[in-house]
Short mmCIF file of C-alpha atoms in Angstrom, two decimals:
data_model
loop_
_atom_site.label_atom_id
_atom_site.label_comp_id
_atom_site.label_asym_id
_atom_site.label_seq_id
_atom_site.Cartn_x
_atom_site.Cartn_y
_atom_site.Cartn_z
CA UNK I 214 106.38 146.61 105.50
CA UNK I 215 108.18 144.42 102.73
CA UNK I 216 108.94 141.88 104.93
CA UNK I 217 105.26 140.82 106.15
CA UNK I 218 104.34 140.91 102.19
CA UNK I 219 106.96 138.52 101.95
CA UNK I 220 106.22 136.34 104.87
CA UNK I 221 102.73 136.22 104.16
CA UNK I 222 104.03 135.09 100.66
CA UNK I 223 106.15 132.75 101.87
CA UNK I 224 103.25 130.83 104.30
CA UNK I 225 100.96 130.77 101.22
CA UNK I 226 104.30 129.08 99.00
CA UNK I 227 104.32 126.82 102.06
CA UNK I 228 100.48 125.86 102.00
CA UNK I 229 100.06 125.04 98.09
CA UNK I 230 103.44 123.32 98.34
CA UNK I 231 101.14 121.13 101.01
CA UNK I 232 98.13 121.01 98.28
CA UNK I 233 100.39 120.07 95.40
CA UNK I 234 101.93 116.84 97.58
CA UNK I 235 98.65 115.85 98.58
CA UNK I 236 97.53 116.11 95.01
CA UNK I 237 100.14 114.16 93.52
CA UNK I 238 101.10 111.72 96.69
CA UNK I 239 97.99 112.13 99.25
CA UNK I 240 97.63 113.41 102.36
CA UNK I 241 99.97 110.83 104.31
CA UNK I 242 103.03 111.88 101.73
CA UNK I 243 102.50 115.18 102.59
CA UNK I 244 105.11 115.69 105.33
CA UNK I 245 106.89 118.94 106.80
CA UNK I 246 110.09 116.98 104.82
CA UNK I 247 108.18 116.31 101.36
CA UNK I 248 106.47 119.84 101.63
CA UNK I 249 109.86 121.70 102.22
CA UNK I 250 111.51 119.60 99.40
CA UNK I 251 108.75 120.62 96.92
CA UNK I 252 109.72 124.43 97.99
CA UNK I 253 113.46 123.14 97.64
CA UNK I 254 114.28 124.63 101.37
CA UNK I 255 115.44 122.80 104.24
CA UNK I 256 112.80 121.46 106.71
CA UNK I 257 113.74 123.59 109.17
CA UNK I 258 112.52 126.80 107.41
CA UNK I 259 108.69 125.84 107.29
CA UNK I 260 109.09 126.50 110.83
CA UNK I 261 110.39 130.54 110.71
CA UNK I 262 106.46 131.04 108.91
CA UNK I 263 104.13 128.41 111.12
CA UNK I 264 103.97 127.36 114.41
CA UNK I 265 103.70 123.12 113.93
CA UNK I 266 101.65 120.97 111.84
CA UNK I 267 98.27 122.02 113.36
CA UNK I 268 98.76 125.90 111.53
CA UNK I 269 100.08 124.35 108.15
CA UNK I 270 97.16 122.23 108.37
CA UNK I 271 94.72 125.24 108.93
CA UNK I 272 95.88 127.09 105.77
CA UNK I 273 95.26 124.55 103.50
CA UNK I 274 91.73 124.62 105.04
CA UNK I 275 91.33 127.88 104.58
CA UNK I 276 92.87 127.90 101.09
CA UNK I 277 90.64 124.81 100.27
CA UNK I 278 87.35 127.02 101.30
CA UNK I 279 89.03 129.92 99.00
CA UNK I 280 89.50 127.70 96.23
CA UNK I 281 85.75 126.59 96.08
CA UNK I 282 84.37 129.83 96.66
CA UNK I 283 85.90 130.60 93.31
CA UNK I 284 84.80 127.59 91.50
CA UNK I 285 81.62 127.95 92.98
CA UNK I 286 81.82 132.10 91.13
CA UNK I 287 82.83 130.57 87.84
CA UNK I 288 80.35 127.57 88.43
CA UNK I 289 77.27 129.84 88.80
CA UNK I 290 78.30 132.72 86.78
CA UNK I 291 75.01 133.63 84.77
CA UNK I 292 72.87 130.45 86.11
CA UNK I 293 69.62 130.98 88.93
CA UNK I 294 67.29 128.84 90.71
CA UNK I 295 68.09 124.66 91.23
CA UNK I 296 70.79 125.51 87.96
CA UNK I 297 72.97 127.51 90.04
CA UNK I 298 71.93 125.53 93.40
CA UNK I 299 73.20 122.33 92.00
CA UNK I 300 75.92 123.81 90.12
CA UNK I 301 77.04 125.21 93.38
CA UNK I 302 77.15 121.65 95.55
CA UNK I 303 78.80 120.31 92.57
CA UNK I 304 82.03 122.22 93.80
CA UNK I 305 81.68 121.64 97.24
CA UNK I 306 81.00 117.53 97.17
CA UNK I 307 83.71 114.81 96.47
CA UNK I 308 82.73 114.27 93.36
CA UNK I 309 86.08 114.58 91.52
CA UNK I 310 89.94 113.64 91.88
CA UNK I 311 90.38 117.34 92.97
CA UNK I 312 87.46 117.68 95.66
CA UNK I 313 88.15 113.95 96.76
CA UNK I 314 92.06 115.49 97.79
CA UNK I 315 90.20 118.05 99.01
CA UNK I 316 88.29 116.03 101.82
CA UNK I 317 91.44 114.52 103.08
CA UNK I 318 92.90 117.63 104.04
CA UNK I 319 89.45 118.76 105.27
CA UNK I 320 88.86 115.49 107.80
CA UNK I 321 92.76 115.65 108.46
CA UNK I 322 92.24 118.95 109.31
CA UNK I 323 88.81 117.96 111.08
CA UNK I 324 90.94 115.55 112.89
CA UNK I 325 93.79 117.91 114.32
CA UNK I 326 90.69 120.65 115.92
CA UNK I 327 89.26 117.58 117.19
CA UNK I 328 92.17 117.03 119.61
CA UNK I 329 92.79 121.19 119.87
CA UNK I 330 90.35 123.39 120.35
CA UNK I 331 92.81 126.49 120.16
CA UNK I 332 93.34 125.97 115.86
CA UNK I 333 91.73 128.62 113.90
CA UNK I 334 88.44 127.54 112.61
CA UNK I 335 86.16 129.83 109.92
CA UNK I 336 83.42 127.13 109.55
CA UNK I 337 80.56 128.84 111.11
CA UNK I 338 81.32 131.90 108.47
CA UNK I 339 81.26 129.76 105.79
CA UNK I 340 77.78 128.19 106.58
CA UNK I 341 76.82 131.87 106.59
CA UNK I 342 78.31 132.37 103.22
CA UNK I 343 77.07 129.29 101.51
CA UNK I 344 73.81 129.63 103.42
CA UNK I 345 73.36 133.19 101.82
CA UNK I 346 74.06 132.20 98.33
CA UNK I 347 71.53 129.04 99.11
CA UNK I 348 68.75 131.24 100.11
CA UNK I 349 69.11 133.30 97.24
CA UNK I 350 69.08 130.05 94.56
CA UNK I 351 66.43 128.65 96.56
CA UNK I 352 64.54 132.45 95.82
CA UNK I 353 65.21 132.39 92.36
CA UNK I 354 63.74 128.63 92.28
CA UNK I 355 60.48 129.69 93.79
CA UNK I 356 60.14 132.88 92.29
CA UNK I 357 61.11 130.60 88.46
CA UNK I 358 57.94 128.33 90.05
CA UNK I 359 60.82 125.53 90.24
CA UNK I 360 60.27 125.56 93.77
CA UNK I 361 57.29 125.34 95.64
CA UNK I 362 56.95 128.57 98.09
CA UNK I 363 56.32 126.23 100.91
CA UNK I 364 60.26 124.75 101.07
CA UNK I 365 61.34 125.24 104.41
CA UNK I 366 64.64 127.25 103.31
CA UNK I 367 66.23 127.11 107.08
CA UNK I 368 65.54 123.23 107.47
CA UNK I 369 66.66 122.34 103.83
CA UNK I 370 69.45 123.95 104.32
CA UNK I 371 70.80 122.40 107.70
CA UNK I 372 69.96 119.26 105.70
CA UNK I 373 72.09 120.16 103.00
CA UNK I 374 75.34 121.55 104.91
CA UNK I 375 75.21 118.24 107.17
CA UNK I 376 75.32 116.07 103.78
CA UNK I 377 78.52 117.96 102.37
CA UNK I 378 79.97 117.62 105.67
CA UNK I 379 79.23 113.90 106.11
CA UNK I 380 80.37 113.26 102.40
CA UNK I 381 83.58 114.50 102.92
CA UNK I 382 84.23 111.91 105.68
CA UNK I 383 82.13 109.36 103.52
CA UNK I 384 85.13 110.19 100.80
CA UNK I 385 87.96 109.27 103.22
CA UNK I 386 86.41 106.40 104.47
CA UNK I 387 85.99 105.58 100.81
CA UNK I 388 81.95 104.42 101.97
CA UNK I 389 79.90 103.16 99.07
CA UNK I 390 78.19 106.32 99.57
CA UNK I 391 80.35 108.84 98.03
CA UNK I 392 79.19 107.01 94.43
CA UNK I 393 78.84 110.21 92.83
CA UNK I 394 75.58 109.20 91.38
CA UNK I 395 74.52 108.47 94.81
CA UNK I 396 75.39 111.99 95.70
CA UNK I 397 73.93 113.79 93.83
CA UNK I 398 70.85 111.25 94.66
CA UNK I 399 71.26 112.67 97.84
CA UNK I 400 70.36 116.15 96.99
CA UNK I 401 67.84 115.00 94.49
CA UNK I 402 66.23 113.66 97.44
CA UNK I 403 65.96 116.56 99.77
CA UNK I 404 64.50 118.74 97.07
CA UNK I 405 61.77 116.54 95.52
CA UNK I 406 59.35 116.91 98.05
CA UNK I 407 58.87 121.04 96.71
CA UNK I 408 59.97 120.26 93.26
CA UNK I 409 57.19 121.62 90.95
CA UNK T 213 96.60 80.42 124.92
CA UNK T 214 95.98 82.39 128.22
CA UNK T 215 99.03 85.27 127.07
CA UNK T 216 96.37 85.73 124.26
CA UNK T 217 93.79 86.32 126.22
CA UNK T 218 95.52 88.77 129.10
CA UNK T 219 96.96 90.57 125.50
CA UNK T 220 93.14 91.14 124.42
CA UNK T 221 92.14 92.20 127.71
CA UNK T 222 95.08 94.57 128.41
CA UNK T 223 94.53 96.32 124.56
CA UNK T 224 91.12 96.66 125.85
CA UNK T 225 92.10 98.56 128.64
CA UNK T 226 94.14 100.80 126.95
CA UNK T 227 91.21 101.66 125.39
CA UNK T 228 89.14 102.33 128.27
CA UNK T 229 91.62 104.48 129.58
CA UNK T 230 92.21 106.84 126.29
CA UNK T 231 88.18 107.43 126.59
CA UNK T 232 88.54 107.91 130.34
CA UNK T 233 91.01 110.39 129.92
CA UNK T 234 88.70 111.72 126.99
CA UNK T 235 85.64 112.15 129.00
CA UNK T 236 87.60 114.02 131.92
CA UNK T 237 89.63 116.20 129.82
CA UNK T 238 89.56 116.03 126.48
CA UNK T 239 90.92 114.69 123.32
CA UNK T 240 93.84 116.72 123.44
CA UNK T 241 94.82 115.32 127.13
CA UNK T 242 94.41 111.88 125.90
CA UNK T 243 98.36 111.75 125.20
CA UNK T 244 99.96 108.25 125.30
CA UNK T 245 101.77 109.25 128.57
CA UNK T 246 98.11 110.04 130.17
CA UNK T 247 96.84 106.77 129.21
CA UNK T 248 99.73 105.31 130.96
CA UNK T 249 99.38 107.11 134.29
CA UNK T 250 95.77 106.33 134.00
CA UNK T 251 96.72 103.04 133.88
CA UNK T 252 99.16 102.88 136.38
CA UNK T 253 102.05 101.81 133.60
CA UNK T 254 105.17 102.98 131.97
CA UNK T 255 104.45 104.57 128.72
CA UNK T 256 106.91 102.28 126.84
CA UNK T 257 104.80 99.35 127.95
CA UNK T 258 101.43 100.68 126.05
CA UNK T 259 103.65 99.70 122.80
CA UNK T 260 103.85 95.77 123.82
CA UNK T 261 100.43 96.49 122.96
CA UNK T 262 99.86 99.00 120.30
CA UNK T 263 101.71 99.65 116.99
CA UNK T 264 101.22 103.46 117.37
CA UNK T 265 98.73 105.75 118.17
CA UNK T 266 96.87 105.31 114.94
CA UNK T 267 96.14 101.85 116.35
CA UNK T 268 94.58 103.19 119.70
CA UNK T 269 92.38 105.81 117.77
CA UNK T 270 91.47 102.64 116.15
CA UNK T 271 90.63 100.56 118.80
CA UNK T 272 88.53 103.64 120.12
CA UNK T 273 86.85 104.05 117.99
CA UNK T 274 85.70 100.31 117.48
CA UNK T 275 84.77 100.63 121.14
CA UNK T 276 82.69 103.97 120.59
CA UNK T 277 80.66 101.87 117.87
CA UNK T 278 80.32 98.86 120.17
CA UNK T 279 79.28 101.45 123.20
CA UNK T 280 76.62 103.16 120.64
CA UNK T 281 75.54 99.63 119.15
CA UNK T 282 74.94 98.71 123.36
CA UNK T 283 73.04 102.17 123.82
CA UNK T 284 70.95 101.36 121.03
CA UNK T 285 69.82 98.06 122.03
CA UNK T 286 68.54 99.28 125.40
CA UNK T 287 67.08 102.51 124.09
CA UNK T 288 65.01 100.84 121.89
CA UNK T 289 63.98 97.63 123.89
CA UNK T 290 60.24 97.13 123.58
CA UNK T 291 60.06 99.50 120.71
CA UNK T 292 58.93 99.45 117.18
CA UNK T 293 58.57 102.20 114.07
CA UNK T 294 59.11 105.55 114.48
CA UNK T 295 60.18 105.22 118.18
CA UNK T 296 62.92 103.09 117.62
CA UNK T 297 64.16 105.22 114.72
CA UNK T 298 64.23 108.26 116.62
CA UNK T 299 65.51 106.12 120.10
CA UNK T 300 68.33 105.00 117.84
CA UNK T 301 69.30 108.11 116.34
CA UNK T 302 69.20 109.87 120.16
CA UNK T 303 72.16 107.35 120.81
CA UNK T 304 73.91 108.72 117.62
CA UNK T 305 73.72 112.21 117.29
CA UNK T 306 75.75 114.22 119.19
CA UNK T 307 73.15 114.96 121.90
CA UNK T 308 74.63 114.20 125.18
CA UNK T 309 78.26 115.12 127.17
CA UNK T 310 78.75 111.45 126.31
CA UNK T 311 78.48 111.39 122.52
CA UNK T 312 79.58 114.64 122.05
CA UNK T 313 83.42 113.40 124.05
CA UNK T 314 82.85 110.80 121.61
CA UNK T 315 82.07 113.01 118.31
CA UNK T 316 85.78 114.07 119.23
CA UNK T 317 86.94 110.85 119.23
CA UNK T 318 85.45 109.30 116.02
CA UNK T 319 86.63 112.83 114.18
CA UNK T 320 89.96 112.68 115.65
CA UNK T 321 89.53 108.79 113.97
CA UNK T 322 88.72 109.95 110.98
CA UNK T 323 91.60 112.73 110.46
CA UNK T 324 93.97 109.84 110.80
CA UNK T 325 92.25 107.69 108.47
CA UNK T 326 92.73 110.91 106.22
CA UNK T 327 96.56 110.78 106.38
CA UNK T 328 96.44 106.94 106.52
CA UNK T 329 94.44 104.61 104.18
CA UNK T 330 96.23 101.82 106.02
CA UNK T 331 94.18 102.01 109.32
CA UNK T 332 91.88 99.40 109.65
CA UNK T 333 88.06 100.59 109.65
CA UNK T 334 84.89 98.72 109.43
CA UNK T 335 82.22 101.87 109.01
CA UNK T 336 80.69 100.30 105.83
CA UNK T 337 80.06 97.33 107.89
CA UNK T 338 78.13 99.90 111.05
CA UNK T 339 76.40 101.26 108.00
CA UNK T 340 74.98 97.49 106.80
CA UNK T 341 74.10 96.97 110.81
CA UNK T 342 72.43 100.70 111.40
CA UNK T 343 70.84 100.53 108.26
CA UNK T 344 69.28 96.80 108.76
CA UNK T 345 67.84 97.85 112.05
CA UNK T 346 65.99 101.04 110.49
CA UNK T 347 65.04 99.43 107.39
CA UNK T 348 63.32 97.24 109.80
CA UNK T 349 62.01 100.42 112.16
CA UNK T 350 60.74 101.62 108.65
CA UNK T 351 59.22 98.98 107.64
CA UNK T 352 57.18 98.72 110.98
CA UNK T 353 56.18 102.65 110.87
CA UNK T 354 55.18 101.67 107.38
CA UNK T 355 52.99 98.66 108.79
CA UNK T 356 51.79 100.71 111.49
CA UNK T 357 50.41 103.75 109.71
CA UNK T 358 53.17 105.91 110.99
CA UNK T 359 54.73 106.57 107.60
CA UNK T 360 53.09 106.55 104.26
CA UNK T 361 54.72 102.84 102.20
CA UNK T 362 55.78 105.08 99.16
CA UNK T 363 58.99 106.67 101.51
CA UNK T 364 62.16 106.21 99.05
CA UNK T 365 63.61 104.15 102.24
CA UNK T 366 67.42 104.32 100.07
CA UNK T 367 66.99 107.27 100.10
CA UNK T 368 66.51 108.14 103.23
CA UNK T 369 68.69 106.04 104.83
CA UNK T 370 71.93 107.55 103.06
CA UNK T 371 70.44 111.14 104.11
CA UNK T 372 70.05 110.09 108.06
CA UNK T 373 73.22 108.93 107.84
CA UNK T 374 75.01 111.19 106.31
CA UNK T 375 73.79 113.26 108.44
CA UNK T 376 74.71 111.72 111.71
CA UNK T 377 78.25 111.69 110.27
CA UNK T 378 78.30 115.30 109.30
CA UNK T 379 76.93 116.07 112.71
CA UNK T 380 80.40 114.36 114.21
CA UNK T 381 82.14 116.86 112.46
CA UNK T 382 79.48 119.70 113.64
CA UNK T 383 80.27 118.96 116.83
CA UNK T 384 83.82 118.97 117.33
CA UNK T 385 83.49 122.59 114.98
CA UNK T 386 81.59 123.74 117.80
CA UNK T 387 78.97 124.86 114.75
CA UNK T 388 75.38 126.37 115.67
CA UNK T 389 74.21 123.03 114.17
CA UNK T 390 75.25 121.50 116.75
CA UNK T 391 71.84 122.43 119.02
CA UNK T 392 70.26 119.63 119.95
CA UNK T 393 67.38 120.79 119.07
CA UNK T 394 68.09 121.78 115.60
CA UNK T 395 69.72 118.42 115.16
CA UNK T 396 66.76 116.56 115.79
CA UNK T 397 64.84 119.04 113.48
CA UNK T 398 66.73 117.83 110.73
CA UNK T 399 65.60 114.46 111.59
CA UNK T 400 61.89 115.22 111.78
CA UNK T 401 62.36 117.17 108.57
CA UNK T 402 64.33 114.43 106.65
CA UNK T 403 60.83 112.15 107.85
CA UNK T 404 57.87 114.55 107.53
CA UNK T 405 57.14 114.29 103.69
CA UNK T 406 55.94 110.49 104.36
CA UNK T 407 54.53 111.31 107.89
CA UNK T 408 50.81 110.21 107.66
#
């Protein structure tokens, strides 16, 4: 069993090897070449723990998600109601030099399941992860009288998922709109209307 | 000046063919070599043309926004307020076979633009055009008792939008959001606080 510890190792090596490039180069430095010279092995080798591009590509999304579920831990830890809410899409929209690198690789990735259906994609369990944590902010706000009881939780939440979604694609396209002011503006916006 | 013109006209073909291929098989059989049967033509030829591929995604997605921009202008003929907001968003979303082939398209777009800042893209300018023509709708559902006059129209506009971008990405994802009817409930929801 050793070796599929160290394979397993060896792929995640290989994926923030991918994260560091992008972080210090961006997205279009990161190449199977630059990513195998941060690692100091030759090019070839990336190859013996992925199958192309498309699955490097993947784990960086995945790693990406992991990486925000744990800010979004520390973020919250000991906060409730809109505090934790906004605390929480704080992490998860371009708002900094770290979640701006972030949405490349995302819409890169975005890009490559466009044009293959057969990559790996965990999206749908993420809404359901971020959706549960939502409802239970959104709870906390109403049952704090932050939130008015009437706040159609399911709707405000589509809302919500489909701004994060189109800001990270706002950040590549580097739109006006990913202003962080304007962002947060944004949310402002979809709560006010049950704000008490 | 005629070589000009039979250049223009042959790039614009290419492009035809890349969404013809798209819309009868997918992004992922849009390869250059399909383009080039579709065409008729060696593949080597499509690069008299083209730079790359990054240029045809380009030029695919400038016809996608020309194609939705056409769509629009006939859906919402004779039209005014709330109508013509919701004809013109019908022509965005990802409602139909056709936009949803095309959802791939401007995603696939986008990843690219991820990886390469260098691609030339003009979506701040569809944003200025989209959002002149519902500032307008706005102002007209405003006029016409549709809508009460204190909607945050800024506001709202960056939310629609953001949300027809984020649904893009919701569709090639394949996500539950994707429903057309939940799509447009996001709409109506984004709209009913100034509903009168």
């Amino acid at each position: 069993m050793p070796k599929i510890v160290d394979h397993d190792q060896r792929r995640s090596e290989i994926v923030e090897a991918f994260l560091t490039v992008v972080a210090r180069a961006g997205l279009a430095a990161a190449t199977s070449r630059a990513i195998a010279a941060e690692l100091g092995i030759g090019t070839g080798a990336l190859w013996h723990y992925f199958d192309g591009f498309d699955e490097v590509a993947a784990g960086a999304y995945r790693r990406i998600t992991e990486r925000t579920n744990d800010r979004i831990a520390v973020a919250t830890a000991g906060l409730r109601g809109l505090d934790a809410v906004y605390a929480m899409l704080r992490e998860i929209l371009p708002l900094t030099k770290e979640t701006l690198d972030e949405a490349h690789v995302v819409v890169g990735f975005w890009g490559r399941l466009a044009a293959n259906a057969t990559i790996e994609e965990k999206q749908t369990d993420l809404g359901e992860y971020w959706g549960g944590l939502l409802r239970r902010h959104f709870a906390e706000a109403v049952a704090d009288g932050e939130l008015d009881p009437s706040i159609p939780v399911a709707d405000v939440l589509d809302v919500l998922f489909a701004i994060c979604i189109g800001q990270q694609v706002n950040a590549v396209m580097a739109s006006p709109m990913v202003d962080p002011g304007r962002q947060l503006a944004m949310i402002d916006h979809c709560l006010r209307p049950w704000r008490r």
